[in-house]
């Protein structure tokens, strides 16, 4: 009984920016504005992809999946973060923390695979255009997206279960905005070697492998583009790939920094999560999902045309 009393935690305290009330107000306004942009921008892209027949292709199917995922990903943590900024309630239940951790990790894992799938789709479209409708038929690209979602969910179940079964010895203060898995692991008062091993395996499958697919896909794409005789064809190919590459660089650049080397303790034996880690986590958790629809809209004529048509129809219906 004594051991159970020492290790049982019923809730966690999310430290966030506690102690900096002015910063909390500033961050509340900024994150609220970004969250509204995320919901609106990604929502419009999803609706445009569904109702515009010109966007009924594998690339836009993956893009709408990415937009839906970004909405789910941010919704798992942003509302609770906003509430914590303007209220004194900083606590989250053990079950609530586990759910938040599962959803956030699942969405992140799924996005990694989706970006790899999108790179492969661009490779087939540019390097094998005549065989593209056969290779990337509806059954294939729906299956590819489904595998991404299911794999991300399974990975998150494993990581969340291993993290939340650890003893915390009464230490329940998470120095983060949300129940981020690495921040929670720092509170454990037991050996987390198994967590580290599974995290490394997860990194290989969900970070390294998709990156390899993206790298080799774009090597072949670059070679094909450079050998094209038509300048217009080269420009169109670059245009369709530039948006995806921009998203890849932003997303993987930040998330790789956070998860490439899981640790049980912060550098120099400090228990507190570094401020840079918080900002980077906030960056890939909020800024990246906000930028995705903006990047794809600015760099893709079909998306811009579909969004314009959707907004025109909506305004026309409101006037009527």
Coordinates of C-alpha atoms in Angstrom, one line a residue:
X1 CA 0.0 0.0 0.0
X2 CA 2.8 2.4 0.8
X3 CA 4.4 1.9 -2.7
X4 CA 1.0 2.4 -4.3
X5 CA 0.4 5.7 -2.4
X6 CA 3.8 7.0 -3.5
X7 CA 3.3 6.2 -7.2
X8 CA -0.3 6.9 -7.9
X9 CA -1.1 10.2 -9.6
X10 CA -4.7 11.2 -10.3
X11 CA -3.9 14.4 -12.2
X12 CA -1.1 16.5 -13.7
X13 CA -0.4 20.2 -13.4
X14 CA 0.5 21.9 -16.8
X15 CA 3.0 24.6 -15.9
X16 CA 3.0 26.3 -19.3
X17 CA 3.8 30.0 -18.8
X18 CA 2.8 30.2 -15.2
X19 CA 4.5 33.1 -13.5
X20 CA 4.4 35.2 -16.7
X21 CA 0.8 36.6 -16.7
X22 CA 1.6 39.2 -19.4
X23 CA 3.0 36.6 -21.7
X24 CA 0.0 34.4 -21.1
X25 CA -2.3 37.1 -22.4
X26 CA -0.1 37.8 -25.4
X27 CA 0.1 34.1 -26.2
X28 CA -3.6 33.6 -25.7
X29 CA -4.4 36.2 -28.3
X30 CA -1.8 34.9 -30.8
X31 CA -2.8 31.3 -30.4
X32 CA -6.5 32.1 -30.6
X33 CA -6.0 34.0 -33.9
X34 CA -3.9 31.1 -35.3
X35 CA -6.4 28.5 -34.2
X36 CA -9.2 30.4 -36.0
X37 CA -7.0 30.6 -39.2
X38 CA -6.3 26.8 -38.8
X39 CA -10.0 25.9 -38.6
X40 CA -11.0 28.3 -41.4
X41 CA -8.1 27.6 -43.8
X42 CA -8.1 23.8 -43.5
X43 CA -11.9 23.7 -43.4
X44 CA -12.1 25.6 -46.7
X45 CA -9.5 23.3 -48.3
X46 CA -11.5 20.2 -47.2
X47 CA -14.8 21.5 -48.5
X48 CA -13.2 22.7 -51.8
X49 CA -11.6 19.3 -52.3
X50 CA -15.0 17.5 -51.7
X51 CA -17.2 19.7 -53.9
X52 CA -14.9 20.8 -56.7
X53 CA -14.7 18.0 -59.3
X54 CA -11.3 19.3 -60.5
X55 CA -9.8 18.4 -57.2
X56 CA -11.0 14.7 -57.2
X57 CA -7.4 13.4 -57.6
X58 CA -5.0 11.5 -55.3
X59 CA -3.0 14.6 -54.5
X60 CA -5.9 16.6 -53.3
X61 CA -7.3 13.6 -51.5
X62 CA -4.1 13.4 -49.5
X63 CA -4.2 17.2 -49.0
X64 CA -7.7 17.1 -47.6
X65 CA -6.6 14.3 -45.3
X66 CA -3.7 16.5 -44.2
X67 CA -6.1 19.4 -43.5
X68 CA -8.5 17.2 -41.5
X69 CA -5.5 15.9 -39.6
X70 CA -4.2 19.4 -38.8
X71 CA -7.6 20.4 -37.4
X72 CA -7.8 17.3 -35.2
X73 CA -4.1 17.7 -34.2
X74 CA -4.5 21.2 -33.0
X75 CA -7.9 20.6 -31.4
X76 CA -6.4 18.0 -29.0
X77 CA -4.4 20.7 -27.2
X78 CA -5.1 24.3 -28.2
X79 CA -8.5 24.7 -26.5
X80 CA -7.2 23.4 -23.1
X81 CA -4.1 25.6 -23.6
X82 CA -6.2 28.7 -24.2
X83 CA -8.3 28.0 -21.1
X84 CA -5.1 27.6 -19.0
X85 CA -3.9 31.0 -20.2
X86 CA -6.9 32.9 -18.9
X87 CA -7.8 30.8 -15.9
X88 CA -6.1 29.6 -12.8
X89 CA -7.0 26.0 -13.6
X90 CA -3.8 24.4 -14.9
X91 CA -4.6 20.8 -14.0
X92 CA -5.6 17.9 -16.2
X93 CA -6.8 14.5 -15.1
X94 CA -4.6 11.4 -15.5
X95 CA -7.1 10.0 -18.0
X96 CA -7.4 13.4 -19.8
X97 CA -3.7 13.6 -20.1
X98 CA -3.5 10.1 -21.5
X99 CA -6.2 10.9 -24.1
X100 CA -4.5 14.1 -25.1
X101 CA -1.1 12.4 -25.4
X102 CA -2.6 9.6 -27.5
X103 CA -4.4 11.9 -29.9
X104 CA -1.5 14.3 -30.3
X105 CA 1.0 11.5 -30.9
X106 CA -1.3 9.7 -33.3
X107 CA -1.9 12.8 -35.4
X108 CA 1.8 13.6 -35.5
X109 CA 2.7 10.0 -36.6
X110 CA 0.0 9.9 -39.2
X111 CA 1.1 13.3 -40.7
X112 CA 4.7 11.9 -41.1
X113 CA 3.4 9.0 -43.1
X114 CA 1.0 11.2 -45.1
X115 CA 3.8 13.5 -46.2
X116 CA 5.7 10.4 -47.4
X117 CA 2.7 9.2 -49.3
X118 CA 2.2 12.6 -50.9
X119 CA 5.8 12.6 -52.1
X120 CA 5.4 9.1 -53.7
X121 CA 2.2 10.4 -55.4
X122 CA 4.2 13.3 -56.9
X123 CA 6.9 10.9 -58.0
X124 CA 4.5 8.7 -59.9
X125 CA 2.6 11.7 -61.4
X126 CA 5.8 13.4 -62.8
X127 CA 8.1 10.4 -63.5
X128 CA 5.4 8.0 -64.8
X129 CA 2.6 10.3 -66.0
X130 CA 1.1 7.7 -68.5
X131 CA 0.8 5.0 -65.8
X132 CA -0.3 7.4 -63.1
X133 CA -4.1 6.7 -63.4
X134 CA -3.4 3.0 -63.2
X135 CA -0.8 3.0 -60.3
X136 CA -2.6 5.6 -58.2
X137 CA -6.2 4.4 -58.7
X138 CA -8.8 5.1 -56.1
X139 CA -8.4 1.8 -54.2
X140 CA -4.6 2.4 -53.9
X141 CA -4.6 6.0 -52.6
X142 CA -7.5 5.4 -50.2
X143 CA -5.6 2.3 -48.9
X144 CA -2.4 4.4 -48.6
X145 CA -4.2 7.0 -46.5
X146 CA -5.9 4.4 -44.4
X147 CA -2.6 2.7 -43.6
X148 CA -1.2 6.1 -42.5
X149 CA -4.1 6.7 -40.1
X150 CA -4.2 3.1 -38.7
X151 CA -0.4 3.0 -38.3
X152 CA -0.3 6.3 -36.5
X153 CA -3.0 5.2 -34.1
X154 CA -1.3 1.9 -33.3
X155 CA 2.0 3.6 -32.8
X156 CA 0.4 6.1 -30.4
X157 CA -1.4 3.3 -28.4
X158 CA 2.0 1.6 -27.8
X159 CA 3.8 4.8 -26.8
X160 CA 1.0 6.2 -24.6
X161 CA 0.4 2.8 -22.8
X162 CA 4.1 2.5 -22.1
X163 CA 4.3 6.1 -20.8
X164 CA 1.2 6.1 -18.6
X165 CA 2.0 2.8 -16.9
X166 CA 5.2 4.3 -15.4
X167 CA 5.3 5.3 -11.7
X168 CA 5.5 9.1 -11.1
X169 CA 6.1 9.1 -7.3
X170 CA 3.8 12.0 -6.7
X171 CA 5.7 14.3 -9.2
X172 CA 2.9 15.6 -11.4
X173 CA 4.1 19.0 -12.6
X174 CA 4.5 18.9 -16.4
X175 CA 6.6 21.8 -17.6
X176 CA 4.8 22.2 -20.9
X177 CA 1.6 23.5 -22.5
X178 CA 0.1 20.0 -22.9
X179 CA 0.7 16.3 -22.1
X180 CA 3.6 16.0 -24.5
X181 CA 5.1 12.5 -24.2
X182 CA 8.7 13.6 -23.6
X183 CA 7.7 16.1 -20.9
X184 CA 5.7 13.3 -19.1
X185 CA 8.5 10.8 -19.3
X186 CA 10.7 13.3 -17.4
X187 CA 8.5 12.9 -14.4
X188 CA 8.8 9.1 -14.2
X189 CA 10.7 7.7 -11.2
X190 CA 11.6 4.4 -12.9
X191 CA 13.8 3.1 -15.6
X192 CA 12.4 4.3 -19.0
X193 CA 14.8 2.3 -21.2
X194 CA 11.9 0.5 -22.8
X195 CA 10.3 3.8 -23.6
X196 CA 13.5 5.1 -25.2
X197 CA 13.9 1.9 -27.3
X198 CA 10.3 2.0 -28.6
X199 CA 10.7 5.7 -29.3
X200 CA 13.8 5.1 -31.3
X201 CA 12.0 2.3 -33.3
X202 CA 9.1 4.7 -33.8
X203 CA 11.4 7.4 -35.0
X204 CA 12.9 5.0 -37.6
X205 CA 9.5 4.0 -38.9
X206 CA 7.6 7.3 -38.7
X207 CA 10.4 9.8 -39.3
X208 CA 13.4 8.2 -41.1
X209 CA 11.5 5.9 -43.5
X210 CA 9.1 8.7 -44.8
X211 CA 12.1 11.0 -45.1
X212 CA 13.9 8.4 -47.2
X213 CA 10.8 8.0 -49.4
X214 CA 10.6 11.8 -49.8
X215 CA 14.3 12.2 -50.5
X216 CA 14.5 9.5 -53.2
X217 CA 11.1 10.5 -54.7
X218 CA 12.4 14.1 -55.2
X219 CA 15.7 12.9 -56.5
X220 CA 13.9 11.1 -59.3
X221 CA 11.5 14.0 -59.7
X222 CA 14.4 16.5 -60.0
X223 CA 16.1 14.3 -62.6
X224 CA 12.9 14.0 -64.6
X225 CA 12.3 17.8 -64.5
X226 CA 15.8 18.6 -65.6
X227 CA 15.5 16.3 -68.6
X228 CA 12.2 17.9 -69.7
X229 CA 12.4 19.8 -73.0
X230 CA 9.5 22.1 -72.2
X231 CA 10.2 25.1 -70.0
X232 CA 6.4 25.3 -69.2
X233 CA 6.4 21.7 -68.2
X234 CA 9.4 22.2 -65.9
X235 CA 7.7 25.2 -64.3
X236 CA 4.4 23.3 -63.7
X237 CA 6.2 20.4 -62.2
X238 CA 8.2 22.6 -59.8
X239 CA 5.0 24.4 -58.9
X240 CA 3.2 21.2 -57.9
X241 CA 6.1 20.0 -55.8
X242 CA 7.2 23.3 -54.1
X243 CA 4.3 23.5 -51.7
X244 CA 4.7 19.9 -50.5
X245 CA 8.5 20.4 -50.1
X246 CA 7.9 23.6 -48.1
X247 CA 5.5 21.8 -45.7
X248 CA 8.0 18.9 -45.4
X249 CA 10.9 21.2 -44.4
X250 CA 8.9 23.1 -41.8
X251 CA 7.2 20.0 -40.3
X252 CA 10.1 17.6 -40.2
X253 CA 12.6 20.3 -39.3
X254 CA 10.8 21.1 -36.0
X255 CA 9.5 17.6 -35.1
X256 CA 12.8 15.9 -35.8
X257 CA 14.5 18.3 -33.3
X258 CA 11.9 17.3 -30.6
X259 CA 11.8 13.5 -31.1
X260 CA 15.0 12.4 -32.8
X261 CA 16.8 11.9 -29.4
X262 CA 14.4 11.1 -26.6
X263 CA 15.9 11.6 -23.1
X264 CA 14.9 10.8 -19.6
X265 CA 16.4 14.1 -18.3
X266 CA 17.2 17.5 -19.7
X267 CA 20.8 18.4 -20.4
X268 CA 23.1 19.0 -17.4
X269 CA 20.8 17.0 -15.1
X270 CA 18.1 19.7 -15.1
X271 CA 14.5 18.5 -14.7
X272 CA 12.9 21.5 -16.4
X273 CA 12.0 21.5 -20.0
X274 CA 14.0 24.2 -21.9
X275 CA 12.2 27.2 -23.1
X276 CA 13.4 26.5 -26.7
X277 CA 11.7 23.1 -26.6
X278 CA 8.5 24.7 -25.6
X279 CA 8.6 27.3 -28.4
X280 CA 9.6 24.6 -31.0
X281 CA 6.8 22.4 -29.7
X282 CA 4.4 25.3 -30.1
X283 CA 5.7 26.0 -33.5
X284 CA 5.1 22.5 -35.0
X285 CA 1.9 22.2 -33.0
X286 CA 0.2 25.5 -34.0
X287 CA 2.2 27.4 -36.7
X288 CA 2.8 24.5 -39.1
X289 CA -1.0 23.5 -39.3
X290 CA -1.8 27.2 -39.9
X291 CA 0.8 27.5 -42.7
X292 CA -0.2 24.4 -44.5
X293 CA -3.4 25.7 -46.2
X294 CA -1.7 29.1 -46.8
X295 CA 1.3 27.4 -48.5
X296 CA -0.9 25.1 -50.7
X297 CA -3.2 27.9 -51.6
X298 CA -0.5 30.3 -52.7
X299 CA 1.5 27.7 -54.6
X300 CA -1.2 25.9 -56.4
X301 CA -3.5 27.4 -59.0
X302 CA -6.1 24.6 -58.9
X303 CA -6.5 25.1 -55.1
X304 CA -6.7 28.9 -55.4
X305 CA -9.4 28.6 -58.2
X306 CA -11.4 26.0 -56.1
X307 CA -11.2 28.2 -53.0
X308 CA -12.3 31.3 -54.9
X309 CA -15.2 29.4 -56.4
X310 CA -16.2 28.1 -53.0
X311 CA -16.1 31.5 -51.4
X312 CA -18.0 33.1 -54.3
X313 CA -20.8 30.5 -54.0
X314 CA -20.9 31.0 -50.3
X315 CA -21.1 34.8 -50.6
X316 CA -23.8 34.5 -53.3
X317 CA -25.9 32.2 -51.1
X318 CA -25.6 34.6 -48.2
X319 CA -26.8 37.5 -50.4
X320 CA -29.7 35.4 -51.7

